[in-house]
XYZ file of C-alpha atoms in Angstrom:
331
model
C 12.123 5.714 2.897
C 11.986 9.456 2.328
C 8.303 9.742 1.450
C 6.958 8.020 4.537
C 9.473 9.833 6.742
C 8.300 13.143 5.309
C 4.674 12.308 5.945
C 5.349 11.247 9.493
C 7.527 14.292 10.178
C 4.779 16.506 8.825
C 2.290 14.901 11.181
C 4.564 15.305 14.185
C 5.229 18.951 13.391
C 1.645 20.046 12.816
C 0.973 21.054 16.388
C -1.758 23.472 17.361
C -1.528 25.565 20.559
C -0.751 23.201 23.439
C -3.057 23.404 26.430
C -1.230 23.607 29.752
C -4.080 22.098 31.722
C -6.260 19.005 31.453
C -8.878 19.468 28.726
C -12.385 18.029 28.721
C -11.256 15.162 26.480
C -8.907 13.741 29.120
C -9.894 10.584 30.963
C -9.283 9.794 34.666
C -6.598 7.241 33.833
C -4.640 9.963 32.017
C -3.959 11.513 35.416
C -1.940 8.394 36.288
C 0.727 9.084 33.636
C 4.268 8.976 34.947
C 6.330 12.160 34.911
C 7.578 13.049 31.385
C 5.668 10.122 29.864
C 3.426 10.572 26.850
C 0.165 9.140 25.575
C -1.627 9.630 22.256
C -5.384 9.327 21.724
C -7.523 9.823 18.652
C -9.479 13.075 18.535
C -13.215 12.206 18.713
C -13.940 14.334 15.631
C -11.504 12.284 13.535
C -13.133 9.038 14.637
C -16.267 10.157 12.795
C -14.393 11.415 9.719
C -15.882 9.747 6.641
C -12.554 9.399 4.818
C -11.007 7.741 7.871
C -13.979 5.396 8.146
C -13.645 4.568 4.440
C -9.941 3.785 4.919
C -10.746 1.441 7.806
C -13.368 -0.367 5.712
C -10.919 -0.856 2.830
C -8.344 -2.308 5.231
C -10.901 -4.561 6.942
C -12.149 -5.910 3.596
C -8.555 -6.542 2.528
C -7.721 -8.464 5.723
C -10.878 -10.568 5.412
C -10.083 -11.342 1.784
C -6.511 -12.391 2.625
C -7.580 -14.552 5.578
C -10.711 -16.058 4.052
C -9.192 -19.558 4.044
C -8.474 -19.234 7.770
C -12.141 -18.375 8.338
C -11.121 -15.208 10.121
C -13.566 -12.324 9.950
C -12.486 -8.903 11.185
C -15.231 -6.428 12.020
C -13.394 -3.846 14.128
C -9.689 -2.982 13.835
C -9.279 -1.988 17.480
C -11.069 -4.959 19.023
C -9.935 -7.657 16.593
C -6.232 -6.854 16.073
C -4.886 -5.766 19.457
C -3.969 -9.277 20.708
C -1.714 -10.123 17.743
C -3.617 -13.178 16.541
C -4.965 -11.668 13.317
C -1.763 -9.710 12.691
C 0.204 -12.942 12.980
C -1.989 -14.716 10.420
C -1.954 -11.723 8.080
C 1.838 -11.377 8.119
C 2.293 -15.126 7.610
C -0.055 -15.036 4.619
C 1.593 -11.983 3.043
C 5.209 -13.003 3.674
C 4.850 -16.756 3.195
C 6.803 -17.326 6.418
C 5.527 -19.080 9.535
C 6.218 -17.311 12.819
C 7.302 -19.240 15.899
C 4.528 -18.156 18.260
C 1.825 -19.829 20.310
C -1.396 -20.148 18.345
C -3.746 -19.036 21.117
C -2.764 -16.634 23.893
C -5.311 -15.467 26.456
C -3.058 -13.699 28.959
C -1.874 -10.140 28.491
C 1.746 -11.265 28.783
C 1.230 -13.933 26.112
C -0.512 -11.478 23.797
C 2.289 -8.940 24.139
C 4.904 -11.631 23.504
C 3.077 -12.587 20.316
C 2.844 -8.941 19.273
C 6.563 -8.520 19.954
C 7.380 -11.429 17.627
C 5.021 -10.205 14.896
C 6.239 -6.596 15.019
C 9.897 -7.666 15.025
C 9.196 -9.644 11.852
C 7.339 -6.730 10.233
C 10.003 -4.213 11.215
C 12.686 -6.556 9.905
C 11.041 -6.593 6.487
C 10.613 -2.814 6.425
C 14.003 -1.888 7.927
C 15.973 -1.938 4.619
C 13.549 0.717 3.342
C 14.201 3.040 6.307
C 10.507 2.915 7.147
C 9.756 4.935 10.264
C 7.520 2.915 12.574
C 4.463 4.555 14.068
C 3.525 1.539 16.162
C 4.739 -0.453 19.168
C 3.665 -3.449 21.226
C 2.066 -1.167 23.815
C 0.260 1.063 21.294
C -1.217 -1.895 19.395
C -2.181 -3.778 22.566
C -3.790 -0.659 24.041
C -6.004 -0.536 20.914
C -4.497 2.658 19.531
C -6.414 2.855 16.261
C -3.965 5.219 14.550
C -1.029 2.896 15.281
C -2.985 -0.106 14.028
C -3.896 1.719 10.797
C -0.292 2.853 10.251
C 0.871 -0.761 10.632
C -1.735 -2.086 8.193
C -0.923 0.632 5.666
C 2.761 -0.294 5.809
C 1.909 -3.952 5.119
C -0.564 -3.064 2.367
C 1.913 -0.785 0.613
C 4.932 -3.064 1.016
C 3.114 -6.170 -0.210
C 1.256 -4.201 -2.920
C -2.226 -5.124 -1.744
C -4.781 -5.279 -4.595
C -6.808 -2.466 -3.097
C -7.310 1.219 -3.733
C -6.460 3.197 -0.630
C -8.373 6.456 -0.153
C -6.021 9.369 -0.814
C -5.099 12.268 1.482
C -6.570 10.783 4.665
C -5.435 12.510 7.844
C -6.590 12.438 11.462
C -6.114 14.605 14.513
C -4.666 13.051 17.645
C -4.311 14.450 21.141
C -0.839 14.056 22.622
C -0.926 14.059 26.418
C 2.278 14.607 28.369
C 2.877 14.932 32.093
C 5.410 17.555 33.106
C 6.000 18.689 36.659
C 2.778 17.007 37.691
C 0.708 18.946 35.142
C -0.912 17.330 32.101
C -0.180 19.123 28.850
C -2.120 18.390 25.678
C -1.365 19.199 22.065
C -3.409 18.549 18.940
C -1.350 16.942 16.176
C -2.386 16.136 12.616
C -1.256 12.741 11.333
C -1.289 12.163 7.585
C -2.104 8.510 6.956
C -2.205 8.380 3.154
C -0.966 10.622 0.360
C -1.543 9.950 -3.351
C -1.743 6.424 -4.704
C 1.303 6.961 -6.902
C 3.417 8.302 -4.037
C 2.408 5.479 -1.715
C 3.383 2.803 -4.213
C 6.852 4.333 -4.629
C 7.598 3.199 -1.115
C 7.871 -0.448 -2.020
C 9.502 -2.401 -4.823
C 12.358 -4.793 -5.116
C 15.506 -3.072 -6.305
C 16.313 -3.798 -9.917
C 17.716 -2.138 -13.031
C 14.746 0.190 -13.347
C 15.155 1.376 -9.749
C 18.761 2.234 -10.555
C 17.725 4.064 -13.706
C 15.085 6.061 -11.872
C 17.384 6.956 -8.989
C 20.738 7.541 -10.628
C 20.481 7.799 -14.398
C 17.392 9.741 -15.479
C 19.078 10.561 -18.790
C 19.418 6.852 -19.593
C 15.887 6.250 -18.380
C 14.620 8.676 -20.994
C 16.509 6.752 -23.681
C 14.800 3.530 -22.555
C 11.382 5.211 -22.507
C 11.942 6.623 -26.003
C 12.888 3.188 -27.315
C 9.821 1.613 -25.747
C 7.522 4.327 -27.127
C 8.981 3.790 -30.609
C 8.471 0.036 -30.253
C 4.831 0.166 -29.113
C 3.864 2.841 -31.649
C 5.353 0.799 -34.485
C 2.560 -1.700 -33.802
C -0.239 0.437 -32.368
C -0.024 2.788 -35.354
C -1.570 -0.039 -37.391
C -4.787 0.692 -35.457
C -4.257 4.465 -35.763
C -3.311 4.604 -32.078
C -0.312 6.428 -30.649
C 1.379 6.503 -27.263
C 3.161 9.572 -25.908
C 3.102 8.854 -22.157
C 4.095 5.403 -20.907
C 3.130 6.300 -17.342
C -0.563 6.768 -18.036
C -1.626 5.372 -21.387
C -1.187 1.715 -20.425
C -2.826 2.081 -17.023
C -6.303 0.948 -18.126
C -4.963 -2.147 -19.921
C -6.646 -1.428 -23.258
C -3.455 -0.674 -25.189
C -1.730 -3.669 -23.571
C -4.458 -6.027 -24.775
C -4.498 -4.549 -28.278
C -0.690 -4.594 -28.423
C -0.598 -8.297 -27.578
C -3.075 -9.024 -30.368
C -0.898 -7.106 -32.829
C 2.307 -8.786 -31.695
C 0.790 -12.278 -31.913
C -1.212 -11.539 -35.083
C -4.728 -12.209 -33.826
C -7.880 -10.223 -33.172
C -8.857 -9.984 -29.518
C -12.659 -10.291 -29.184
C -14.087 -7.163 -27.594
C -16.166 -9.179 -25.140
C -12.957 -10.383 -23.458
C -12.041 -6.971 -22.074
C -13.399 -3.498 -21.383
C -12.712 -1.155 -24.294
C -13.656 1.884 -22.202
C -13.027 0.801 -18.594
C -14.352 3.133 -15.930
C -13.708 1.451 -12.590
C -10.473 0.373 -10.946
C -11.658 -3.245 -11.085
C -12.323 -3.083 -14.850
C -8.834 -1.710 -15.471
C -7.295 -4.454 -13.328
C -9.298 -6.997 -15.345
C -7.863 -5.626 -18.587
C -4.252 -5.667 -17.401
C -4.699 -9.164 -15.914
C -6.131 -10.350 -19.239
C -3.155 -8.836 -21.090
C -0.820 -10.715 -18.722
C -2.671 -13.947 -19.573
C -2.173 -13.256 -23.282
C 1.545 -12.723 -22.657
C 1.814 -16.093 -20.912
C -0.183 -17.724 -23.708
C 2.435 -16.296 -26.073
C 5.199 -18.079 -24.181
C 6.387 -15.184 -22.040
C 7.046 -15.546 -18.354
C 4.453 -14.178 -15.961
C 5.225 -10.473 -15.455
C 6.877 -9.593 -12.134
C 4.590 -6.603 -11.807
C 1.072 -6.977 -10.490
C -1.855 -5.675 -12.546
C -2.717 -3.302 -9.703
C 0.762 -1.737 -9.990
C 0.216 -0.842 -13.630
C -3.287 0.511 -12.963
C -1.894 2.585 -10.094
C 0.470 4.346 -12.546
C 3.602 2.722 -11.108
C 6.181 3.659 -13.746
C 8.683 0.942 -12.877
C 6.032 -1.760 -13.121
C 4.832 -0.477 -16.500
C 8.420 -0.304 -17.770
C 9.100 -3.872 -16.656
C 6.057 -5.150 -18.568
C 6.836 -3.211 -21.759
C 10.539 -4.016 -21.658
C 9.661 -7.701 -21.438
C 7.565 -7.315 -24.601
C 10.326 -5.327 -26.289
C 12.983 -7.991 -25.682
C 10.710 -10.716 -27.033
C 9.117 -8.921 -29.977
C 11.601 -6.196 -31.009
C 12.175 -7.885 -34.374
C 8.458 -8.395 -35.101
C 6.993 -6.497 -38.028
């Protein structure tokens, strides 16, 4: 996946003046590094970064929401995820597949074996997307917060978690390497998140719209023009007009109104937000529009409401194309 690879390459290449001697941030155990081995620790200033803290809270709330039925409550990503237990449950919930691992493992060996199984399953899902991994059994088990966050972000993006990830979050890490008996340190900036739109590009099942976007932009424009003509034919009745499919359906208002026009009924204003302001209100509107589509006999849209709100073009196209094929002859 080009985007994530670019982000990770950028992080690896943003190196500020290596120090050729142990700095004050080094711990006694760092002196025990083997020759030419490397260790990464989070810069103390980044640990207190408000955007990074906000990102952790969003991820914690998401995990707790997903695992509510299991009565699992995560309070700290480092302390609660390192042994693989929560990661196992989270992956099983997201993927719908049970992993063949022991339920409870107290020993370090057992914990690492569980982590190995979980990470192999995660990496197997991500491998077709060429997703560069920024985590390992050792980094997760050693409570490397940056690795844990990278792993959770990959799962959240791949499985299209119904959350809004803070944008442009980056942290500084200290890379410690032992060379000829001397510890060298370098400060590296790791970009964790980019824009919401860019992050969502990283995941989606391949279909006709993926092919159009990747290989036939000229044909994609023909499809978009046809869809704009179709929706405006109906929305014009309310003196409304669409020029940008990417953005004008993102708050769900036009979708709701369009369904009312297509099915010839008035949608009561108390059922949706006419001027939504928050992410949650927009998701409500799109979800409500999806319900109206199903009430009209259409199949449940493949896209998730959050995809449409997050300006995911392919998801919006899928929804509108479904309406077009079912209502193209409607007056």
